[in-house]
XYZ file of C-alpha atoms in Angstrom:
745
model
C -43.377 -12.276 -0.162
C -42.490 -15.957 1.777
C -39.170 -14.163 2.515
C -40.727 -11.182 4.561
C -43.423 -14.175 6.377
C -39.857 -15.843 7.090
C -37.865 -13.172 8.557
C -41.419 -12.208 10.680
C -40.934 -15.860 12.007
C -37.026 -15.276 12.784
C -37.963 -12.058 14.605
C -41.261 -13.897 16.240
C -38.792 -16.600 18.419
C -36.136 -13.690 19.015
C -39.009 -11.483 20.410
C -39.741 -14.627 22.109
C -36.565 -15.006 23.656
C -36.842 -10.904 25.405
C -40.248 -11.958 26.448
C -38.844 -15.086 28.380
C -36.479 -13.625 30.094
C -38.533 -10.279 31.120
C -41.115 -12.317 31.865
C -39.566 -14.438 34.216
C -38.221 -11.095 35.903
C -41.463 -10.075 36.570
C -43.654 -13.407 37.386
C -40.032 -14.584 39.769
C -41.664 -12.519 42.520
C -44.512 -15.394 42.680
C -42.371 -18.130 43.712
C -39.092 -16.011 45.494
C -40.551 -13.959 47.705
C -41.401 -16.184 50.744
C -38.052 -17.986 50.566
C -35.881 -14.686 49.766
C -37.973 -12.630 52.456
C -37.235 -15.747 55.028
C -33.370 -15.948 54.593
C -34.908 -19.627 54.077
C -31.329 -20.069 52.435
C -28.451 -18.360 50.968
C -29.722 -16.466 48.106
C -27.558 -18.799 45.364
C -29.638 -22.288 47.111
C -33.098 -20.488 47.036
C -31.612 -19.883 43.161
C -30.892 -23.233 42.048
C -33.896 -24.666 43.927
C -36.274 -22.533 41.866
C -34.388 -23.098 38.578
C -34.543 -26.312 39.072
C -38.786 -26.224 39.225
C -38.662 -23.871 36.376
C -36.404 -26.152 33.849
C -38.384 -28.834 34.929
C -42.194 -27.232 34.526
C -40.753 -26.259 31.425
C -39.539 -29.837 29.844
C -42.606 -31.494 31.298
C -45.207 -28.804 30.002
C -47.774 -29.245 26.973
C -45.733 -26.166 26.147
C -48.930 -24.846 24.737
C -52.563 -23.163 25.959
C -54.887 -23.046 23.239
C -55.423 -19.112 24.255
C -52.936 -18.411 21.295
C -53.856 -20.362 18.568
C -57.588 -19.985 18.844
C -58.465 -18.476 22.602
C -59.166 -14.982 21.684
C -59.901 -15.187 17.720
C -61.956 -17.142 15.241
C -58.851 -18.083 12.910
C -61.178 -19.729 10.520
C -62.255 -16.370 9.658
C -58.355 -14.712 9.557
C -55.892 -15.019 6.752
C -52.541 -15.883 7.018
C -51.308 -12.370 6.631
C -53.742 -11.378 9.068
C -52.707 -13.795 12.033
C -49.215 -12.442 11.018
C -49.820 -8.976 11.613
C -51.784 -9.913 15.052
C -48.775 -12.062 16.123
C -45.986 -9.376 15.444
C -48.602 -7.056 17.005
C -48.680 -9.100 20.697
C -44.848 -10.096 20.568
C -43.948 -6.609 20.612
C -46.372 -5.020 22.547
C -45.728 -7.994 25.397
C -41.686 -7.146 25.375
C -42.472 -3.475 25.730
C -44.912 -3.743 28.300
C -43.398 -6.550 30.644
C -40.126 -4.496 30.470
C -41.584 -1.339 31.226
C -43.577 -2.638 34.501
C -40.014 -4.891 35.604
C -38.295 -1.549 35.531
C -40.677 0.568 37.964
C -40.027 -3.110 40.158
C -44.075 -3.448 39.366
C -45.274 -7.056 39.581
C -48.103 -7.707 36.625
C -49.541 -10.772 35.250
C -48.564 -12.436 32.064
C -51.692 -13.532 31.657
C -53.738 -10.363 31.706
C -51.034 -9.264 29.214
C -51.120 -11.787 26.530
C -55.019 -12.125 26.854
C -55.329 -8.671 25.907
C -53.049 -8.428 23.473
C -54.091 -10.952 21.861
C -58.213 -8.801 21.873
C -56.295 -5.918 21.053
C -54.585 -7.047 18.276
C -57.864 -8.603 16.793
C -60.417 -6.087 17.688
C -58.606 -4.012 15.319
C -58.486 -6.883 12.281
C -62.037 -7.364 13.214
C -63.212 -3.793 12.108
C -60.450 -4.143 9.529
C -62.563 -7.175 7.975
C -65.766 -6.230 9.250
C -68.402 -5.896 6.454
C -71.872 -5.905 4.987
C -70.010 -8.197 1.294
C -68.571 -11.286 3.627
C -71.188 -11.379 5.996
C -69.015 -11.389 9.104
C -70.072 -10.040 12.626
C -68.353 -9.184 15.405
C -69.156 -12.413 17.266
C -67.834 -14.709 13.830
C -64.291 -13.166 14.613
C -63.584 -12.822 18.008
C -64.018 -14.568 21.702
C -64.779 -12.029 24.049
C -66.132 -14.653 26.970
C -62.104 -15.115 27.291
C -61.267 -11.541 28.073
C -63.966 -11.171 30.826
C -63.450 -13.909 32.381
C -59.504 -13.033 32.612
C -61.136 -9.379 34.660
C -63.333 -11.917 37.019
C -60.260 -13.482 37.448
C -58.689 -10.191 38.656
C -61.097 -9.679 41.322
C -61.600 -13.293 42.660
C -57.910 -13.703 42.654
C -57.800 -10.311 44.821
C -60.534 -10.747 47.300
C -59.790 -14.151 47.901
C -56.178 -14.547 48.306
C -56.194 -11.959 50.673
C -58.711 -12.502 52.504
C -57.389 -16.731 53.219
C -53.989 -15.230 53.829
C -55.305 -12.988 56.761
C -57.946 -15.887 58.145
C -55.136 -18.430 57.777
C -52.650 -16.803 59.133
C -53.769 -15.345 62.353
C -54.972 -19.148 62.969
C -51.100 -20.122 62.089
C -49.758 -17.478 64.860
C -52.321 -18.349 67.499
C -50.490 -21.675 67.585
C -47.109 -20.998 66.943
C -46.862 -17.134 67.845
C -44.222 -15.416 67.175
C -41.638 -17.912 69.154
C -42.539 -20.726 67.241
C -39.370 -22.621 68.768
C -41.195 -23.063 72.053
C -44.366 -24.045 70.748
C -43.473 -26.624 67.178
C -42.592 -29.240 69.366
C -46.486 -30.412 69.700
C -47.444 -29.411 66.249
C -44.560 -29.387 63.877
C -45.315 -32.489 62.415
C -48.546 -32.552 61.746
C -47.958 -29.393 60.305
C -45.150 -30.172 58.587
C -47.146 -32.796 56.899
C -50.176 -31.175 55.668
C -48.140 -28.325 54.248
C -46.381 -30.665 52.523
C -49.155 -32.991 51.080
C -50.802 -29.456 50.003
C -47.642 -28.681 47.928
C -47.718 -32.333 46.504
C -51.938 -32.166 45.613
C -50.500 -28.514 44.356
C -47.686 -30.369 41.876
C -50.285 -32.900 40.679
C -52.888 -30.330 40.218
C -51.820 -27.514 38.971
C -48.202 -28.768 37.743
C -47.785 -32.079 36.831
C -51.578 -32.822 35.314
C -50.760 -30.990 31.768
C -47.175 -32.538 31.846
C -46.319 -34.392 28.197
C -45.828 -37.291 29.708
C -49.616 -37.684 31.597
C -51.474 -39.845 29.598
C -55.605 -39.046 29.798
C -56.046 -42.693 31.973
C -52.794 -41.184 34.380
C -54.690 -37.898 35.123
C -58.547 -40.200 35.171
C -56.919 -42.069 37.935
C -55.543 -39.175 40.033
C -58.638 -37.509 39.923
C -60.228 -40.717 41.156
C -58.418 -41.526 43.802
C -57.564 -37.553 44.890
C -58.676 -38.218 48.386
C -56.745 -41.379 48.681
C -53.875 -39.865 47.889
C -53.677 -36.792 49.649
C -55.104 -38.966 53.182
C -51.789 -41.635 52.408
C -49.127 -38.233 51.862
C -50.546 -36.672 54.966
C -49.864 -39.704 57.420
C -46.200 -40.287 55.280
C -45.112 -36.632 55.530
C -46.434 -36.178 59.028
C -44.108 -38.803 60.428
C -41.109 -37.661 58.474
C -41.578 -34.271 59.159
C -42.242 -34.933 63.250
C -38.518 -37.371 62.243
C -36.666 -34.384 60.683
C -37.574 -32.258 63.817
C -36.257 -34.683 66.378
C -33.418 -34.972 63.613
C -32.698 -31.130 64.370
C -33.708 -30.199 60.547
C -36.072 -26.591 60.195
C -39.188 -28.208 59.146
C -40.089 -24.476 58.744
C -37.291 -24.200 56.059
C -38.379 -27.399 54.620
C -41.680 -26.522 53.529
C -40.487 -23.074 52.231
C -37.888 -24.971 49.682
C -40.468 -27.432 49.004
C -43.366 -24.722 48.709
C -40.596 -22.883 46.310
C -39.454 -25.554 43.815
C -43.374 -26.340 43.180
C -44.452 -23.102 42.614
C -41.828 -22.556 40.296
C -42.274 -25.547 38.430
C -46.401 -24.857 38.059
C -45.317 -21.264 36.860
C -43.094 -22.587 33.847
C -45.193 -25.452 33.104
C -48.407 -23.251 32.430
C -47.271 -19.759 31.823
C -44.606 -20.913 29.207
C -47.724 -19.870 27.025
C -47.446 -16.488 27.761
C -43.740 -16.243 26.617
C -43.666 -18.543 23.820
C -47.036 -19.627 22.591
C -47.550 -16.876 20.190
C -44.360 -17.663 17.921
C -44.973 -21.138 18.282
C -48.542 -20.446 16.809
C -46.714 -18.246 14.145
C -44.424 -20.980 13.255
C -47.453 -23.438 12.581
C -49.266 -20.986 10.965
C -46.305 -20.307 8.905
C -45.700 -24.209 8.298
C -49.258 -24.713 7.056
C -49.204 -21.995 4.624
C -46.153 -22.982 2.803
C -47.330 -26.730 2.795
C -51.182 -25.569 1.592
C -51.231 -21.969 0.943
C -50.411 -21.438 -2.859
C -49.037 -18.351 -2.016
C -52.043 -16.868 -1.739
C -51.003 -15.109 1.959
C -53.692 -12.455 1.727
C -56.740 -15.251 0.987
C -55.461 -18.224 3.193
C -57.224 -18.801 5.767
C -55.800 -20.394 9.069
C -58.570 -23.142 9.836
C -55.610 -25.048 10.779
C -54.715 -23.561 14.057
C -58.485 -25.170 15.442
C -56.118 -28.216 15.422
C -54.690 -29.174 18.875
C -51.021 -28.138 19.185
C -48.386 -30.582 19.598
C -45.080 -28.945 20.575
C -41.757 -30.279 19.960
C -39.667 -31.436 23.050
C -37.007 -29.088 21.456
C -38.334 -25.952 21.815
C -39.281 -26.827 25.419
C -35.493 -27.680 26.205
C -34.269 -23.824 24.827
C -37.524 -22.740 26.694
C -36.191 -23.854 29.791
C -32.527 -22.966 29.384
C -33.524 -19.236 28.527
C -36.156 -19.251 31.618
C -33.076 -20.462 33.930
C -30.227 -18.018 32.655
C -32.801 -14.959 33.125
C -33.818 -16.096 36.260
C -29.978 -15.934 37.301
C -28.901 -13.094 35.605
C -31.799 -10.854 36.249
C -31.508 -7.397 38.260
C -35.272 -6.628 37.617
C -36.065 -10.012 38.618
C -34.588 -8.853 42.271
C -36.330 -5.452 42.085
C -39.812 -6.825 41.281
C -39.081 -9.194 44.661
C -38.091 -6.048 46.579
C -41.011 -4.516 45.853
C -43.322 -7.531 47.159
C -40.867 -8.457 50.493
C -40.853 -4.536 51.529
C -44.818 -4.306 51.401
C -44.707 -7.308 53.441
C -41.759 -6.715 55.919
C -42.426 -7.702 59.780
C -40.227 -4.306 60.819
C -40.386 -0.989 60.849
C -37.683 0.232 57.932
C -37.698 2.240 54.603
C -41.281 2.497 52.812
C -41.010 2.337 49.017
C -44.729 4.487 48.808
C -45.883 7.651 49.807
C -49.042 7.947 51.187
C -52.643 8.334 49.730
C -56.193 9.593 49.796
C -57.019 5.924 49.599
C -55.259 4.631 51.914
C -55.728 7.251 54.375
C -59.313 6.365 54.647
C -58.905 2.292 54.484
C -57.073 2.505 57.558
C -59.212 4.739 59.409
C -62.034 2.420 58.125
C -60.419 -0.626 59.382
C -59.095 1.081 62.565
C -62.743 1.966 63.697
C -63.697 -1.777 62.509
C -60.795 -3.442 64.721
C -61.931 -0.989 67.570
C -65.447 -2.467 67.181
C -64.409 -6.307 67.354
C -62.162 -5.690 70.294
C -65.421 -4.407 72.348
C -66.842 -7.192 71.095
C -64.575 -9.658 72.362
C -64.299 -10.566 75.985
C -60.776 -8.805 78.285
C -59.367 -11.945 78.619
C -59.443 -13.530 75.642
C -58.494 -10.415 73.921
C -55.391 -10.312 76.846
C -54.363 -14.126 75.163
C -54.488 -13.361 71.824
C -52.442 -10.195 72.164
C -49.692 -12.778 74.267
C -49.346 -14.914 71.153
C -49.091 -11.943 68.748
C -46.589 -11.124 70.763
C -44.146 -9.351 68.200
C -40.688 -8.605 70.799
C -40.407 -12.691 70.423
C -40.322 -12.797 66.849
C -37.441 -14.834 65.729
C -36.451 -13.833 61.897
C -32.877 -15.038 60.105
C -30.588 -12.116 59.727
C -31.905 -9.441 57.177
C -34.959 -11.432 56.876
C -38.241 -9.244 56.268
C -40.165 -12.313 57.851
C -40.397 -15.456 59.988
C -40.470 -18.879 58.337
C -43.702 -19.489 59.935
C -45.365 -16.549 57.490
C -43.079 -18.272 54.165
C -44.849 -21.164 54.761
C -48.304 -19.832 55.061
C -47.712 -17.819 51.611
C -46.500 -20.593 49.518
C -48.816 -23.203 50.822
C -51.682 -21.294 50.300
C -50.932 -19.978 47.742
C -50.269 -23.531 45.770
C -53.448 -24.310 47.327
C -55.581 -21.469 46.295
C -54.141 -22.386 42.715
C -55.000 -25.530 42.836
C -58.121 -25.195 43.965
C -59.220 -22.774 41.871
C -57.772 -24.974 39.179
C -60.122 -28.156 39.719
C -63.052 -25.563 40.023
C -62.147 -24.089 36.862
C -61.977 -20.592 38.147
C -59.272 -18.436 36.241
C -57.414 -17.454 39.161
C -54.059 -15.474 38.177
C -50.464 -16.856 39.570
C -49.097 -13.292 40.295
C -52.905 -11.819 42.041
C -52.859 -15.081 43.987
C -49.145 -14.790 45.486
C -48.670 -11.307 45.679
C -52.290 -11.131 47.487
C -51.737 -13.931 50.097
C -48.571 -12.136 51.139
C -50.191 -8.963 51.374
C -53.170 -10.991 53.732
C -50.551 -12.515 55.735
C -48.393 -9.792 56.687
C -51.507 -7.624 57.830
C -52.545 -10.471 60.068
C -49.341 -11.088 61.621
C -49.628 -6.670 62.457
C -46.740 -6.031 60.288
C -48.665 -2.728 59.226
C -48.135 -0.645 62.038
C -49.800 2.401 62.345
C -46.851 4.271 61.230
C -46.308 2.557 58.074
C -50.191 1.013 57.348
C -51.090 3.816 55.320
C -47.540 3.624 53.317
C -48.129 0.120 52.572
C -51.481 -0.098 51.477
C -50.719 3.060 49.562
C -48.164 0.258 47.719
C -50.846 -2.485 47.529
C -53.372 0.161 45.784
C -50.623 0.907 43.261
C -49.888 -2.786 42.874
C -53.325 -3.709 41.705
C -53.589 -0.342 39.872
C -51.075 -1.200 37.529
C -52.667 -5.261 36.939
C -55.863 -2.778 35.518
C -53.614 -0.491 33.223
C -51.630 -3.671 32.304
C -54.923 -4.878 30.605
C -55.804 -1.207 29.245
C -52.405 -0.782 27.769
C -52.025 -4.303 26.393
C -54.999 -3.397 24.381
C -54.580 -0.283 23.160
C -51.024 -0.349 22.507
C -51.728 -3.928 20.485
C -54.123 -2.234 18.866
C -52.096 0.613 17.589
C -48.852 -1.557 16.818
C -51.370 -3.874 14.615
C -52.969 -0.751 12.861
C -49.197 0.318 12.082
C -48.379 -2.625 10.262
C -51.279 -3.403 8.631
C -50.983 -0.473 6.674
C -47.472 0.130 6.618
C -46.681 -3.197 5.419
C -42.785 -4.421 5.596
C -41.767 -1.436 6.071
C -43.557 -0.820 9.081
C -43.087 -3.996 10.805
C -38.947 -3.380 10.447
C -40.178 0.093 11.784
C -42.267 -1.063 14.715
C -39.460 -3.756 15.378
C -36.263 -1.533 15.336
C -38.449 0.259 17.913
C -39.061 -2.452 20.405
C -35.189 -3.297 19.880
C -34.268 0.067 20.654
C -36.535 0.356 23.504
C -35.436 -2.651 25.647
C -31.865 -1.873 25.474
C -32.256 1.920 26.151
C -34.896 0.530 28.956
C -32.389 -1.735 30.387
C -28.945 0.735 30.217
C -31.497 3.398 31.939
C -32.017 1.029 34.836
C -28.093 -0.413 35.054
C -27.422 3.750 36.114
C -30.267 3.671 38.592
C -29.019 0.528 40.094
C -25.734 1.574 39.977
C -26.461 5.237 41.706
C -28.994 3.319 43.972
C -26.408 2.489 47.556
C -27.759 -0.928 49.450
C -27.733 0.293 52.687
C -26.130 -1.928 54.956
C -25.577 -0.506 58.049
C -29.330 0.142 58.261
C -30.332 -3.453 57.463
C -27.940 -4.915 60.134
C -28.891 -2.095 62.384
C -32.793 -3.567 62.828
C -31.542 -6.917 62.762
C -29.247 -6.515 65.496
C -30.571 -6.719 69.097
C -27.620 -5.765 71.001
C -27.744 -2.068 71.834
C -23.809 -1.649 71.935
C -23.873 -3.048 68.833
C -26.947 -0.742 67.523
C -25.000 2.117 68.663
C -22.122 1.502 67.322
C -24.136 0.762 63.657
C -26.078 4.299 64.103
C -22.600 6.545 64.853
C -21.165 4.751 61.670
C -24.610 5.634 59.563
C -25.022 9.517 60.822
C -21.428 9.926 60.515
C -21.813 8.897 56.724
C -25.251 10.100 56.391
C -23.507 13.729 57.429
C -20.376 13.260 55.695
C -22.595 12.867 52.225
C -24.616 15.831 52.938
C -21.963 18.451 53.224
C -20.476 17.189 50.233
C -23.776 17.319 48.863
C -24.142 21.240 50.269
C -20.579 22.147 48.817
C -21.289 21.454 45.568
C -24.580 22.679 44.966
C -23.454 26.019 46.827
C -20.496 26.399 44.280
C -23.214 25.496 41.505
C -25.643 28.076 42.932
C -23.166 30.870 42.958
C -21.404 30.109 40.131
C -25.015 29.853 38.099
C -25.452 34.105 40.013
C -22.627 34.741 38.879
C -22.732 33.510 35.481
C -25.781 33.962 35.020
C -26.552 29.979 34.198
C -29.924 29.561 34.673
C -29.740 25.737 33.866
C -27.280 25.116 36.348
C -29.611 27.235 39.091
C -32.789 24.885 38.043
C -31.051 21.840 38.551
C -30.102 22.730 41.717
C -33.091 23.061 42.603
C -34.308 20.051 40.956
C -31.143 18.338 43.309
C -32.181 20.243 46.598
C -35.944 19.301 46.798
C -34.696 15.117 46.383
C -31.873 15.863 48.860
C -34.951 16.833 51.221
C -36.829 13.914 50.765
C -33.871 11.915 50.887
C -32.647 13.339 54.661
C -36.849 13.024 55.751
C -36.128 8.821 54.698
C -32.101 8.960 56.512
C -33.917 10.976 59.830
C -36.130 8.201 59.813
C -34.291 5.327 59.494
C -31.695 6.846 62.315
C -35.033 7.542 64.585
C -35.939 3.633 64.180
C -32.558 3.090 64.861
C -32.075 5.118 67.629
C -35.510 3.462 69.423
C -33.492 -0.127 69.579
C -31.313 1.265 72.094
C -31.610 0.937 75.693
C -33.547 4.039 77.317
C -30.362 4.931 79.420
C -27.902 4.741 76.736
C -29.656 6.683 74.587
C -32.366 9.203 76.867
C -29.035 11.924 76.624
C -28.760 11.437 73.508
C -31.700 11.947 71.733
C -32.539 15.457 72.236
C -28.857 16.700 70.426
C -29.875 13.851 67.748
C -32.680 15.607 66.699
C -31.101 18.855 67.116
C -28.188 17.732 64.530
C -30.639 16.492 61.965
C -33.043 19.595 62.176
C -30.019 21.626 61.507
C -28.914 19.201 58.641
C -32.460 20.218 57.259
C -31.706 23.992 57.505
C -28.334 23.959 55.645
C -30.692 22.515 52.573
C -33.012 25.204 53.466
C -30.302 27.458 53.158
C -29.490 26.994 49.841
C -33.049 26.439 48.737
C -33.986 30.672 49.656
C -30.317 31.092 47.712
C -31.506 29.580 44.962
C -35.157 30.492 44.391
C -34.343 34.192 44.325
C -31.514 33.768 42.288
C -33.245 31.343 39.181
C -35.855 34.008 39.250
C -33.775 37.148 38.714
C -31.557 35.365 36.233
C -34.609 33.412 34.507
C -35.873 37.064 33.981
C -32.994 38.047 32.357
C -32.474 41.010 35.136
C -29.249 42.870 34.988
C -25.925 40.272 36.371
C -23.916 40.711 39.568
C -21.920 43.864 39.464
C -18.142 43.433 38.808
C -17.348 44.931 42.846
C -19.762 42.451 44.605
C -18.308 39.449 42.746
C -14.869 40.352 43.345
C -15.174 40.840 46.941
C -17.681 37.925 47.405
C -15.855 35.313 46.158
C -13.120 34.897 47.900
C -15.357 34.541 51.060
C -17.814 31.753 48.969
C -14.506 29.614 48.889
C -13.787 30.069 53.036
C -17.316 28.795 53.427
C -16.716 25.882 50.880
C -12.900 24.720 52.503
C -14.970 25.298 56.189
C -17.675 22.857 54.567
C -14.763 20.303 53.668
C -12.566 20.816 56.489
C -16.100 19.865 58.456
C -16.202 16.435 56.024
C -13.118 15.678 57.617
C -13.822 16.341 61.108
C -16.607 13.754 60.682
C -15.036 11.342 58.716
C -11.900 11.349 61.579
C -11.676 8.279 63.717
C -11.664 10.320 66.693
C -13.846 13.442 66.968
C -11.501 15.907 68.562
C -12.223 19.733 69.642
C -14.109 22.118 68.365
C -12.226 24.722 69.225
C -10.657 25.253 65.794
C -13.888 24.748 64.223
C -15.469 27.375 66.129
C -12.377 29.660 64.908
C -13.365 29.078 61.487
C -17.067 29.921 61.794
C -16.315 32.997 63.899
C -14.047 34.022 60.726
C -16.631 33.608 58.454
C -19.129 35.062 60.656
C -17.149 38.433 60.500
C -16.326 38.168 56.905
C -20.160 37.783 56.314
C -21.004 40.550 58.423
C -18.656 42.853 56.839
C -20.277 41.661 53.303
C -23.739 42.830 54.178
C -23.097 46.104 55.777
C -21.261 47.020 52.844
C -24.295 45.751 50.454
C -26.853 47.525 53.048
C -24.506 51.100 52.404
C -25.059 50.701 48.576
C -28.486 49.734 48.624
C -28.686 53.095 50.316
C -26.842 55.387 48.932
C -26.386 53.811 45.373
C -28.322 54.256 42.469
C -27.396 50.445 41.057
C -30.268 47.832 40.171
C -32.400 47.461 43.409
C -33.220 43.937 42.616
C -29.613 42.428 41.823
C -28.730 44.317 45.719
C -31.575 42.429 47.248
C -30.542 39.364 45.769
C -27.277 39.613 46.662
C -28.361 40.828 49.993
C -30.471 37.721 50.707
C -27.900 35.772 49.411
C -25.129 36.844 51.949
C -28.032 36.840 54.751
C -28.552 33.160 53.717
C -24.663 32.062 53.563
C -24.341 33.502 56.728
C -27.516 31.146 58.109
C -25.764 28.028 56.188
C -22.719 29.186 58.138
C -24.626 29.014 61.449
C -26.506 26.305 60.505
C -23.132 23.771 59.880
C -21.656 24.967 62.721
C -24.878 23.712 65.045
C -25.253 20.624 63.168
C -20.813 19.815 64.505
C -21.367 20.746 67.982
C -24.907 18.871 68.196
C -23.466 15.776 66.623
C -20.203 15.904 68.846
C -22.404 15.675 71.705
C -24.335 12.588 70.045
C -21.131 10.546 69.124
C -19.184 11.281 71.904
C -19.169 7.906 74.411
């Protein structure tokens, strides 16, 4: 059995490597979203600063919180074998669960995951151990108070962070306005000094207080002289930041990058236990068992886990290196950061989430509340406040989602709240605080307009819901895995480990495929970042051409698939096309909204006459999709019911016309892709020929229906196909004509 346990410890450390990678991918949102969202520096620079913070935090960490050893369960009542079952179940669950959330691009809490995984595995083992013979009770085996404190921490983190984020950002915006370059000369030194002092305080309280080199005397001295440290730091950094401003250095960028470093360091120093705490506790248990267990793995009790943890520096160095590697290489980390940045974006753009009933109710309630507050504010004060919140003057770096003022508040306030919660022994979650502060500041900055608020709130509710789902899923999944391993023995351990590895590789493979399919809309991002009407017009024209060409390619491919599926009685092809059409319909809504947003940024003199042509062309793009749906649905129903196939004479007369339609779509693509939009006459002639051919086929089919005794069902489906093909050609002709009028100079 010693060999089996040695293998378990080896696999625990292998899983810890995976856990570090997926954990960093998840928690990167805590310290990267503000710097990336504001474009405080290049992506490479931001990653380097965050990586330095992570590595320093890891090697200075005490490496363990006692939660992994005796925070949830009471180890003196568990045998070595039972502890190994719990730890193995926890690590398998943690890797699978965090990877799932990362793949979905949803931030979650690694602390909550660890606590409820330990609780789930321990709860199963406690139920298994309870017996009248041993005199043990549930309170002897579990420490449920810790789990309760985490639940309380969720609510506290959400409410406190959102409220203070909203209030502090509102007050800061009143001072600096959106055009902060005009007002910063009066306040930037004080703001920079206050922000930097807050960050230093955060690093001392949250980042360095548990460092391995910090003695009890040093911590006591810091706690006794905190006020003096804060005051001296404020004076020194206020002078320094004012000098930097006079030297033309952007103080807000300094604050954002320093805050990113501090949060990254604190994350690594304090959350490292969530990734390697369990393997290290398992290794400590294994060492104790090998020295003192005498081979009695099923009776030897793990009282040694009650002793303080001592983590070798080598483990911390390796963990820090893996975390840095994960931060630099992980594409999933960027996906999780994107979710947070998009939900707090200042301007309009593509929304990641839909609308929900709860979000609509919250928006309606908030609007009524805001209207009531506005009525209570004196008119002159209301006008002054509106002038301070004039978003037309906003200064956002090219490609950024919000400005440096908001990014600074996000980092400074998150650090202050986490440090304050730590000093007051409140169980605030780093993930929850960082995310909810960002949401509060974006709301206060009026980033959530009436057209986007319902989508943003749906996104926030989805993320918050995911946090609570994490707790339940971690508990249930770990409970089940612990049960399987306990009853299945070594065979079940091997199977569950293999399953975890398989799920990880499959998940990463699917994620890579998904990322390859996703196209980054650089044209739209440049369009929204530009303020020059002529440049926006050029980018919008390119975007329309590109999206229309992609649509025509889709129409051609699916028209062929649908008609071939109908002729060959291939119901799978018809179902696939119907799913693709529904997806394309939703995609066209997003594209139309993007292009409309671009249209709104162009001067009215340039755009007024073109507005009508744009929307008429967009309507006909959508009409082409509906034409294909109206062909596909009756064809699928007909083939799915195994009704009579299309008669050979109908097939032979339809295919040449079908191929001409496909050729016409290809010619239309070439026309839109050409550098100069030429005359449309030759395309009009093409359309007239197709209208004539389709009309002739329709008349023939009507005669067949009237005089032939063939199946009426197939006759009507074929007639519908001809009619909708005629509408498809007509919609394409109209789309080309309106697009030509829109794009011409």
